Coordinates of C-alpha atoms in Angstrom, one line a residue:
Chain A
M279 CA 13.8 -51.1 29.9
T280 CA 13.4 -54.3 27.9
D281 CA 11.5 -54.2 24.6
D282 CA 8.1 -55.5 26.0
A283 CA 8.2 -52.9 28.9
I284 CA 8.8 -50.2 26.2
R285 CA 6.1 -51.7 24.0
A286 CA 3.6 -51.5 27.2
R287 CA 2.0 -48.3 26.3
Q288 CA -1.1 -48.7 28.4
R289 CA -1.0 -48.3 32.3
L290 CA -3.8 -49.6 34.4
F291 CA -4.7 -49.3 38.0
V292 CA -6.1 -52.6 39.4
S293 CA -7.2 -53.3 43.0
D294 CA -6.3 -56.9 43.3
P295 CA -3.2 -57.9 45.0
I296 CA -0.2 -58.4 42.3
T297 CA 2.2 -61.3 42.6
P298 CA 4.4 -62.8 40.1
G299 CA 2.6 -65.2 37.9
C300 CA -0.8 -64.3 39.1
E301 CA -4.0 -63.5 36.9
I302 CA -5.6 -60.2 37.3
E303 CA -9.2 -59.9 36.1
L304 CA -10.2 -56.6 34.6
A305 CA -13.1 -54.6 35.4
P306 CA -15.7 -54.4 32.6
E307 CA -14.9 -50.8 31.7
Q308 CA -11.2 -51.6 31.4
S309 CA -11.7 -54.6 29.3
H310 CA -14.0 -52.5 27.1
Y311 CA -11.5 -49.7 26.8
L312 CA -8.7 -52.2 25.9
E313 CA -10.6 -54.2 23.4
H314 CA -12.7 -51.4 21.7
V315 CA -11.2 -48.1 22.3
M316 CA -7.4 -49.1 22.1
R317 CA -8.2 -52.2 20.0
L318 CA -5.7 -54.4 21.7
K319 CA -5.3 -58.1 21.3
P320 CA -4.4 -60.9 23.7
G321 CA -0.7 -60.9 24.0
T322 CA -0.1 -57.2 24.3
P323 CA 2.2 -56.1 27.2
I324 CA 0.4 -53.7 29.7
K325 CA 1.8 -52.1 32.9
I326 CA -0.3 -52.2 36.2
F327 CA -0.2 -51.1 39.5
N328 CA -2.3 -51.0 42.6
G329 CA -0.8 -48.5 45.0
R330 CA 0.7 -51.2 47.2
D331 CA 2.8 -53.9 45.1
G332 CA 4.7 -51.5 42.8
E333 CA 4.4 -51.4 38.9
W334 CA 4.4 -54.8 37.0
L335 CA 4.6 -55.9 33.5
A336 CA 1.6 -57.9 32.5
T337 CA 0.3 -59.5 29.2
I338 CA -3.4 -59.6 28.1
A339 CA -4.3 -63.3 28.5
H340 CA -8.1 -63.0 27.4
L341 CA -10.0 -60.2 26.1
R342 CA -13.6 -60.7 24.7
K343 CA -16.9 -59.0 25.5
K344 CA -16.1 -56.9 28.4
K345 CA -14.3 -59.7 30.1
G346 CA -10.4 -59.4 30.2
T347 CA -7.7 -61.0 32.3
L348 CA -4.1 -60.2 32.4
A349 CA -1.1 -62.6 33.2
V350 CA 1.3 -61.0 35.4
D351 CA 4.9 -61.2 34.2
R352 CA 7.5 -59.2 36.4
L353 CA 8.1 -56.3 38.6
L354 CA 9.1 -53.2 36.8
R355 CA 9.2 -50.7 39.8
D356 CA 9.3 -51.1 43.6
Q357 CA 6.5 -49.6 45.5
I358 CA 7.4 -46.3 47.0
V359 CA 5.6 -44.0 49.7
E360 CA 4.1 -41.2 47.4
R361 CA 3.1 -38.7 50.2
G362 CA 1.7 -35.6 49.2
P363 CA -0.4 -32.8 50.8
M364 CA -4.0 -32.6 51.2
L365 CA -5.8 -30.3 49.0
A366 CA -9.2 -28.9 50.3
F367 CA -11.3 -27.3 47.2
A368 CA -14.8 -26.0 46.9
P369 CA -16.5 -27.5 43.8
I370 CA -16.1 -25.3 40.8
K371 CA -17.8 -25.6 37.3
K372 CA -17.4 -29.1 35.6
Q373 CA -14.6 -28.4 32.9
R374 CA -12.7 -26.4 35.4
L375 CA -12.9 -28.9 38.3
D376 CA -11.9 -31.9 35.8
F377 CA -8.8 -29.8 35.2
L378 CA -8.2 -29.2 39.0
I379 CA -8.5 -32.9 39.7
E380 CA -6.3 -33.9 36.9
K381 CA -3.6 -31.5 37.6
A382 CA -3.5 -32.1 41.4
V383 CA -3.1 -35.8 40.8
E384 CA 0.0 -35.0 38.5
M385 CA 1.3 -32.6 41.1
G386 CA 1.4 -35.4 43.7
V387 CA -1.6 -34.7 45.9
G388 CA -2.2 -37.0 48.8
T389 CA -5.8 -36.4 49.5
L390 CA -8.5 -34.5 47.7
Q391 CA -10.9 -33.1 50.3
P392 CA -14.1 -31.4 48.7
I393 CA -15.5 -28.7 51.0
V394 CA -18.8 -27.0 51.1
T395 CA -18.4 -23.2 51.3
A396 CA -21.0 -20.3 51.5
H397 CA -20.2 -19.1 47.8
G398 CA -19.7 -22.4 46.2
I399 CA -21.6 -23.0 43.0
T400 CA -22.7 -26.4 44.3
D401 CA -22.7 -28.6 47.3
K402 CA -23.0 -31.8 45.2
V403 CA -19.7 -33.8 44.3
R404 CA -20.1 -37.0 42.2
L405 CA -17.7 -39.0 44.0
D406 CA -17.8 -41.8 41.7
R407 CA -16.7 -39.4 38.8
L408 CA -14.1 -37.9 40.9
H409 CA -12.8 -41.5 41.6
A410 CA -12.7 -42.5 38.0
Q411 CA -10.7 -39.2 37.2
V412 CA -8.2 -39.6 39.9
I413 CA -7.4 -43.0 38.7
E414 CA -7.1 -42.1 35.0
A415 CA -4.8 -39.1 35.9
A416 CA -2.6 -41.5 38.2
E417 CA -2.3 -44.1 35.4
Q418 CA -1.3 -41.5 33.0
C419 CA 1.4 -39.5 35.0
E420 CA 3.0 -42.8 36.1
R421 CA 2.2 -42.4 39.8
L422 CA 2.5 -45.6 41.9
T423 CA -0.4 -44.5 44.2
V424 CA -3.9 -43.1 43.7
P425 CA -4.7 -40.2 45.9
E426 CA -7.5 -40.6 48.6
I427 CA -10.8 -38.9 48.1
A428 CA -12.3 -37.7 51.4
P429 CA -16.2 -37.3 51.6
P430 CA -17.3 -33.8 51.2
V431 CA -17.7 -31.8 54.3
K432 CA -18.7 -28.4 55.4
L433 CA -15.9 -26.0 55.8
L434 CA -16.7 -25.0 59.3
D435 CA -17.2 -28.7 60.2
W436 CA -13.7 -29.6 58.7
L437 CA -12.1 -26.7 60.7
S438 CA -13.6 -28.0 64.0
D439 CA -12.6 -31.5 63.4
W440 CA -8.9 -30.9 63.0
P441 CA -6.3 -33.5 63.7
E442 CA -3.7 -32.3 66.2
N443 CA -0.7 -32.3 63.9
R444 CA -1.9 -31.0 60.6
H445 CA -0.9 -27.5 59.3
L446 CA -3.2 -25.6 57.0
L447 CA -1.9 -23.3 54.3
F448 CA -4.9 -20.9 54.0
C449 CA -4.8 -19.5 50.2
D450 CA -6.1 -16.1 51.1
E451 CA -7.1 -14.0 48.1
T452 CA -7.5 -10.8 50.0
G453 CA -3.7 -10.8 50.1
S454 CA -3.3 -10.8 54.0
G455 CA -0.8 -13.6 53.8
S456 CA 3.0 -13.7 53.3
P457 CA 4.0 -15.2 50.0
I458 CA 3.6 -18.9 49.9
G459 CA 7.2 -19.6 49.3
E460 CA 8.4 -17.7 52.1
V461 CA 6.0 -19.2 54.6
L462 CA 7.1 -22.6 53.4
S463 CA 10.8 -21.9 53.8
Q464 CA 10.1 -20.5 57.4
L465 CA 8.0 -23.4 58.4
L466 CA 10.9 -25.7 57.5
A467 CA 13.5 -23.4 59.3
K468 CA 11.6 -23.5 62.4
R469 CA 11.0 -27.1 62.4
A470 CA 12.6 -27.8 65.7
G471 CA 10.4 -25.6 68.0
S472 CA 7.0 -26.6 66.2
A473 CA 4.4 -29.0 67.5
I474 CA 4.0 -30.0 63.9
D475 CA 6.4 -32.0 62.1
N476 CA 6.6 -29.4 59.1
V477 CA 9.0 -31.7 56.9
N478 CA 6.4 -34.4 56.9
V479 CA 4.3 -33.3 53.9
V480 CA 1.3 -35.3 54.9
N481 CA 0.9 -33.0 57.7
H482 CA 0.1 -30.2 55.4
A483 CA -3.3 -29.2 53.9
I484 CA -3.8 -26.5 51.4
V485 CA -7.2 -24.8 51.2
I486 CA -8.6 -23.0 48.0
G487 CA -11.8 -21.0 48.0
P488 CA -14.5 -21.3 45.5
E489 CA -15.0 -18.9 42.5
G490 CA -16.8 -16.2 44.5
G491 CA -14.2 -16.6 47.3
F492 CA -14.7 -17.4 50.9
S493 CA -17.3 -15.4 52.8
A494 CA -16.1 -12.6 55.3
D495 CA -17.4 -14.9 58.2
E496 CA -15.4 -18.2 56.7
I497 CA -12.1 -16.0 56.2
E498 CA -12.5 -14.9 59.8
R499 CA -13.0 -18.6 61.0
I500 CA -10.0 -19.8 59.1
R501 CA -7.7 -17.0 60.4
K502 CA -8.5 -17.6 63.8
Q503 CA -7.3 -21.2 63.9
S504 CA -3.9 -21.6 65.2
F505 CA -3.1 -24.3 62.9
A506 CA -3.8 -22.1 59.8
T507 CA -1.2 -19.9 58.1
P508 CA -2.6 -17.2 55.4
V509 CA -0.5 -17.4 52.4
S510 CA -0.5 -15.2 49.3
L511 CA -0.4 -16.2 45.6
G512 CA 1.0 -13.2 43.9
P513 CA -0.4 -10.0 42.7
R514 CA -2.9 -11.4 40.2
I515 CA -6.6 -12.7 40.7
L516 CA -6.1 -16.5 40.2
R517 CA -9.1 -18.7 39.1
A518 CA -9.7 -21.4 41.7
E519 CA -8.0 -24.3 39.7
T520 CA -5.1 -22.1 38.9
A521 CA -4.5 -21.2 42.6
A522 CA -4.7 -25.1 43.3
I523 CA -2.1 -26.1 40.8
A524 CA 0.2 -23.1 41.5
A525 CA 0.1 -23.7 45.4
L526 CA 0.9 -27.4 44.9
S527 CA 3.8 -26.6 42.5
V528 CA 5.3 -24.3 45.1
F529 CA 4.7 -26.7 47.8
Q530 CA 6.2 -29.6 46.1
D531 CA 9.3 -27.4 45.1
R532 CA 9.8 -26.1 48.5
L533 CA 9.0 -29.0 50.8
G534 CA 7.7 -32.0 48.6
D535 CA 9.1 -34.3 46.1
W536 CA 10.3 -31.9 43.5
S537 CA 13.2 -30.8 46.0
K538 CA 14.8 -34.3 45.8
T539 CA 17.2 -35.6 43.2
P540 CA 15.4 -36.0 40.0
V541 CA 14.5 -39.2 38.4
T542 CA 16.5 -39.9 35.4
R543 CA 14.3 -41.5 32.7
D544 CA 16.7 -42.3 29.8
Q545 CA 18.7 -44.7 31.8
G546 CA 16.3 -47.5 31.4
K547 CA 14.6 -47.5 34.9
P548 CA 11.9 -44.8 35.1
L549 CA 12.4 -44.9 39.1
Chain B
M286 CA -13.0 1.8 46.6
T287 CA -15.9 3.9 45.7
D288 CA -19.3 2.5 45.0
D289 CA -19.2 3.0 41.2
A290 CA -15.7 1.3 41.2
I291 CA -17.2 -1.6 42.8
R292 CA -20.2 -1.8 40.8
A293 CA -17.8 -1.9 37.7
R294 CA -17.8 -5.6 37.4
Q295 CA -16.7 -5.8 33.6
R296 CA -13.1 -5.2 32.8
L297 CA -12.1 -4.5 29.3
F298 CA -8.9 -4.1 27.4
V299 CA -9.0 -1.3 24.8
S300 CA -6.1 0.0 22.5
D301 CA -6.7 3.7 22.4
P302 CA -4.9 6.1 24.8
I303 CA -6.9 6.7 28.1
T304 CA -7.0 10.2 29.4
P305 CA -9.4 12.0 31.7
G306 CA -12.6 12.8 30.2
C307 CA -11.9 11.3 26.8
E308 CA -14.3 9.0 24.9
I309 CA -13.2 5.6 24.0
E310 CA -14.8 3.7 21.0
L311 CA -15.5 0.0 21.7
A312 CA -14.6 -2.8 19.3
P313 CA -17.9 -4.3 17.6
E314 CA -17.2 -7.6 19.6
Q315 CA -17.0 -5.7 22.9
S316 CA -20.2 -3.6 22.3
H317 CA -22.0 -7.0 21.4
Y318 CA -20.7 -8.6 24.4
L319 CA -21.7 -5.6 26.7
E320 CA -25.2 -5.4 25.0
H321 CA -26.2 -8.7 24.4
V322 CA -24.1 -11.1 26.7
M323 CA -24.0 -9.0 29.7
R324 CA -27.2 -7.0 28.9
L325 CA -25.7 -3.6 30.3
K326 CA -27.2 -0.3 29.6
P327 CA -25.7 3.2 29.1
G328 CA -24.7 4.6 32.5
T329 CA -23.0 1.3 33.8
P330 CA -19.6 1.7 35.2
I331 CA -16.8 -0.4 33.5
K332 CA -13.2 -0.7 34.1
I333 CA -10.6 -0.4 31.3
F334 CA -6.8 -0.6 30.8
N335 CA -4.7 -0.6 27.5
G336 CA -1.4 -1.9 29.1
R337 CA 0.2 1.7 29.2
D338 CA -2.0 4.2 31.1
G339 CA -3.2 2.1 34.2
E340 CA -6.7 1.1 34.9
W341 CA -9.6 3.6 34.5
L342 CA -13.1 3.9 35.5
A343 CA -15.3 4.6 32.6
T344 CA -19.2 4.6 32.0
I345 CA -21.2 3.3 29.0
A346 CA -22.1 6.3 27.1
H347 CA -23.7 4.8 24.1
L348 CA -24.6 1.1 23.2
R349 CA -26.5 0.0 20.3
K350 CA -26.2 -2.3 17.5
K351 CA -22.5 -3.2 17.9
K352 CA -21.5 0.3 18.4
G353 CA -20.5 1.4 21.7
T354 CA -18.7 4.3 23.4
L355 CA -17.2 4.8 26.9
A356 CA -16.8 8.0 28.7
V357 CA -13.8 7.9 30.8
D358 CA -14.2 9.0 34.4
R359 CA -10.7 8.6 36.5
L360 CA -7.8 6.5 37.1
L361 CA -8.2 3.6 39.4
R362 CA -4.6 2.2 39.3
D363 CA -1.4 3.7 38.0
Q364 CA 0.3 1.6 35.1
I365 CA 3.1 -0.7 36.6
V366 CA 5.7 -2.7 34.8
E367 CA 4.5 -6.3 34.9
R368 CA 7.5 -8.1 33.5
G369 CA 7.2 -11.7 33.4
P370 CA 9.5 -14.6 31.8
M371 CA 8.9 -16.0 28.3
L372 CA 7.1 -19.2 28.0
A373 CA 7.8 -21.2 24.7
F374 CA 5.5 -24.0 24.1
A375 CA 4.8 -26.5 21.3
P376 CA 1.0 -26.4 20.2
I377 CA -1.0 -29.0 21.8
K378 CA -4.7 -30.2 21.6
K379 CA -7.1 -27.3 21.5
Q380 CA -8.7 -27.6 25.0
R381 CA -5.4 -28.1 26.6
L382 CA -3.9 -25.3 24.7
D383 CA -6.8 -23.0 25.7
F384 CA -5.9 -23.9 29.3
L385 CA -2.2 -23.4 28.9
I386 CA -2.8 -19.9 27.5
E387 CA -5.2 -18.8 30.2
K388 CA -3.1 -20.1 33.0
A389 CA 0.0 -18.7 31.7
V390 CA -1.5 -15.2 31.6
E391 CA -2.7 -15.7 35.2
M392 CA 0.7 -16.6 36.1
G393 CA 2.2 -13.4 34.8
V394 CA 4.0 -14.5 31.5
G395 CA 5.6 -11.8 29.7
T396 CA 5.8 -13.4 26.1
L397 CA 4.1 -16.4 24.7
Q398 CA 6.4 -18.0 22.1
P399 CA 4.7 -20.8 20.1
I400 CA 7.6 -23.3 18.8
V401 CA 7.5 -26.0 16.1
T402 CA 9.1 -29.2 17.1
A403 CA 9.4 -32.6 15.6
H404 CA 6.8 -34.2 17.6
G405 CA 4.3 -31.6 17.6
I406 CA 0.7 -32.3 16.8
T407 CA 0.4 -29.4 14.4
D408 CA 2.5 -26.5 13.0
K409 CA -0.5 -24.3 12.7
V410 CA -1.2 -21.7 15.5
R411 CA -4.3 -19.6 15.1
L412 CA -2.6 -16.2 16.2
D413 CA -6.0 -14.3 16.1
R414 CA -7.6 -16.8 18.6
L415 CA -4.5 -16.8 20.8
H416 CA -4.7 -13.1 20.9
A417 CA -8.3 -12.9 21.9
Q418 CA -7.5 -15.6 24.6
V419 CA -4.8 -13.7 26.0
I420 CA -6.9 -10.4 26.1
E421 CA -9.7 -12.2 27.9
A422 CA -7.4 -13.9 30.5
A423 CA -5.8 -10.5 31.1
E424 CA -9.0 -8.8 31.7
Q425 CA -10.3 -11.5 34.1
C426 CA -7.1 -11.8 36.2
E427 CA -6.7 -8.1 36.6
R428 CA -3.5 -7.7 34.8
L429 CA -2.5 -4.4 33.7
T430 CA -0.7 -5.5 30.6
V431 CA -1.4 -8.0 28.0
P432 CA 1.4 -10.6 27.2
E433 CA 3.0 -10.2 24.0
I434 CA 2.7 -13.2 21.4
A435 CA 5.6 -13.9 19.3
P436 CA 5.2 -15.6 15.8
P437 CA 5.7 -19.1 15.7
V438 CA 9.1 -20.3 15.0
K439 CA 11.0 -23.5 14.5
L440 CA 12.7 -24.8 17.6
L441 CA 16.1 -24.8 16.0
D442 CA 15.6 -21.5 14.5
W443 CA 14.7 -20.1 17.7
L444 CA 17.7 -21.4 19.3
S445 CA 20.0 -20.1 16.5
D446 CA 18.8 -16.6 16.8
W447 CA 19.3 -16.3 20.6
P448 CA 19.6 -12.7 22.3
E449 CA 22.7 -12.5 24.1
N450 CA 21.5 -11.9 27.6
R451 CA 18.5 -14.2 27.7
H452 CA 18.8 -17.6 29.8
L453 CA 16.8 -20.6 28.9
L454 CA 15.2 -22.9 31.5
F455 CA 14.9 -26.2 29.6
C456 CA 12.1 -28.3 31.1
D457 CA 13.7 -31.5 30.4
E458 CA 11.4 -34.6 31.0
T459 CA 14.2 -37.2 30.7
G460 CA 15.2 -36.0 34.1
S461 CA 18.8 -34.8 33.4
G462 CA 18.3 -31.5 35.0
S463 CA 18.5 -30.3 38.7
P464 CA 15.2 -29.5 40.4
I465 CA 13.8 -26.2 39.0
G466 CA 13.7 -24.4 42.4
E467 CA 17.3 -25.5 43.2
V468 CA 18.5 -24.1 39.9
L469 CA 16.5 -20.8 40.1
S470 CA 18.1 -20.1 43.7
Q471 CA 21.6 -20.9 42.3
L472 CA 21.1 -18.4 39.5
L473 CA 20.0 -15.8 42.0
A474 CA 23.1 -16.5 44.1
K475 CA 25.6 -16.3 41.5
R476 CA 24.2 -13.2 39.9
A477 CA 27.4 -11.2 40.4
G478 CA 29.6 -13.4 38.1
S479 CA 27.0 -14.2 35.4
A480 CA 26.9 -12.6 31.8
I481 CA 23.1 -12.6 32.3
D482 CA 21.4 -10.2 34.7
N483 CA 19.5 -13.2 36.6
V484 CA 17.4 -11.1 38.7
N485 CA 15.7 -9.5 35.7
V486 CA 13.0 -11.8 35.1
V487 CA 12.5 -10.8 31.4
N488 CA 15.8 -12.2 30.8
H489 CA 14.6 -15.6 31.2
A490 CA 12.7 -18.2 28.8
I491 CA 11.0 -21.3 30.0
V492 CA 10.7 -24.0 27.3
I493 CA 8.2 -27.0 27.5
G494 CA 8.0 -29.7 24.9
P495 CA 5.1 -31.2 23.1
E496 CA 2.8 -34.1 24.2
G497 CA 5.2 -36.5 22.5
G498 CA 8.3 -34.9 24.1
F499 CA 11.2 -33.4 22.3
S500 CA 13.0 -35.6 19.7
A501 CA 16.5 -36.8 20.7
D502 CA 18.0 -34.6 18.4
E503 CA 16.2 -31.5 19.7
I504 CA 17.3 -32.6 23.2
E505 CA 20.7 -32.7 22.2
R506 CA 20.7 -29.4 20.5
I507 CA 19.1 -27.6 23.5
R508 CA 21.7 -29.1 26.0
K509 CA 24.5 -28.0 23.9
Q510 CA 23.5 -24.3 24.2
S511 CA 25.7 -22.3 26.8
F512 CA 22.6 -20.2 27.7
A513 CA 20.3 -23.3 28.4
T514 CA 20.0 -25.0 31.9
P515 CA 18.2 -28.2 31.9
V516 CA 15.8 -28.4 34.9
S517 CA 13.5 -31.2 36.3
L518 CA 9.9 -30.8 37.2
G519 CA 9.7 -33.8 39.8
P520 CA 9.2 -37.7 39.6
R521 CA 5.9 -37.5 37.7
I522 CA 5.3 -37.4 34.1
L523 CA 3.4 -34.0 33.7
R524 CA 1.2 -33.0 30.7
A525 CA 2.6 -30.2 28.7
E526 CA 0.1 -27.6 30.2
T527 CA 0.9 -28.9 33.6
A528 CA 4.4 -28.5 33.1
A529 CA 4.1 -25.0 31.9
I530 CA 1.8 -23.8 34.7
A531 CA 4.0 -25.7 37.4
A532 CA 7.2 -24.1 36.0
L533 CA 5.8 -20.6 35.9
S534 CA 4.6 -21.1 39.5
V535 CA 7.9 -22.1 40.8
F536 CA 9.6 -19.3 38.8
Q537 CA 7.3 -16.5 40.0
D538 CA 7.8 -17.9 43.6
R539 CA 11.6 -18.0 43.4
L540 CA 12.4 -15.0 41.1
G541 CA 9.3 -13.3 39.9
D542 CA 6.5 -11.2 41.3
W543 CA 5.2 -13.7 44.0
S544 CA 8.3 -13.2 45.8
K545 CA 7.3 -9.5 46.8
T546 CA 5.2 -8.2 49.5
P547 CA 1.7 -9.4 48.6
V548 CA -1.3 -7.1 47.5
T549 CA -3.8 -6.5 50.1
R550 CA -7.2 -6.5 48.5
D551 CA -9.5 -5.6 51.2
Q552 CA -8.0 -2.2 52.1
G553 CA -10.0 -0.8 49.2
K554 CA -7.1 -0.3 46.7
P555 CA -6.5 -3.4 44.5
L556 CA -3.0 -2.2 43.9

């Protein structure tokens, strides 16, 4: 990496297309953040990505009174497809939900699906807040994409409207399932005979219950679905956010992008 | 489970030996918590454990002015050995450290080892606070033991004073290691020829760097150790607490107590 790329400590998600030499207009909050929180000046290098065009080095061209523009310099990393599984979760208390979201992004989740369940603490999800959190976490963990956020849906409606080739890993806290790692390696092994392409990680959704657990009716409904496999997350009672992170970790290890050759970061190219 | 065991929603760690019919004196904070926070009355059933004698059903016998006693009723779960790996971590910011500790306990960590590193934000660890957090998390996740907390130690001293049969999984964020899951399954496979009994989970320590990462010197020192294997935690940059939870999840899945037949909780006996 060159000096200016190393000096670029800030990394921002932008929505505009990024092309060599183009100018990017920052959102007012981004300009405010760079000017007043980070106290940066025009001329400072910044990394940017938009989920489509890879990661670029840019320079602050103008920054004043909540208005900022960046001058795009050059490509740092080519865009890659970062597919991850879907995580369906019932809203939990604010601080724990914040944590769940941040960690799910770091763990490479593809889509976040809020679900409304019988025992959930609330059926309100502030989608604007969720969106801002997801972007911030993606900027921080050096993802090249931002996960999708699906509109909240009632659990039973979600199950009824199921895409043909999606598999569901049901994190069943009653312990009726086999260990999640075992289930994932069996899915991989029987790939040939299955209707679902199990190797394709976007074909998997993981569902975690609310703090109070799923209701007996909900558990029965999920278990009945031919696309659902109940899995166990060990002998301890995990909080909802712990279960989400742990299930995503094992998923990425067994099926996802942790199973691939690692990135070597000290050779200069972070990809 | 009988009615009174189901009604026992509080679960407390006590240090005294537990025997049938004995009386347990509560700590002042525990009495305060039961009386003023949970507003419980004498006669309320409570679950207790001490890490040695299993889990017991008890009843509040007396509760007034920060003094409380429990009358022990009967054994609910036999004591089991809950061995988990050691987690060595550099102190991070308060809220993130709280989270790391809570999650590590839920994930079944055996020993928590604070380490002092070059880039750590502080070399102070409040051990009393850590101890209280570990107990609270163990009470909540239904563990039968409380993890040990080792006194903070400088990273280099920790490496110099290494027990003969302990293996170190070095979570190397430069990406020099193989994927953690692959390393763990190779360790299991070559068990026969190794000096370390790799199947024994207490023979493993996992080390996670501070927010700023290990220094180049530290990385070199760890890599030099014959007992250390660098491992990769995927292509994204994980925060320290995310790395800790994710590494423990994959460890428990591949080597630890998640790989065993799951607990069935709806058959009445939580063990």
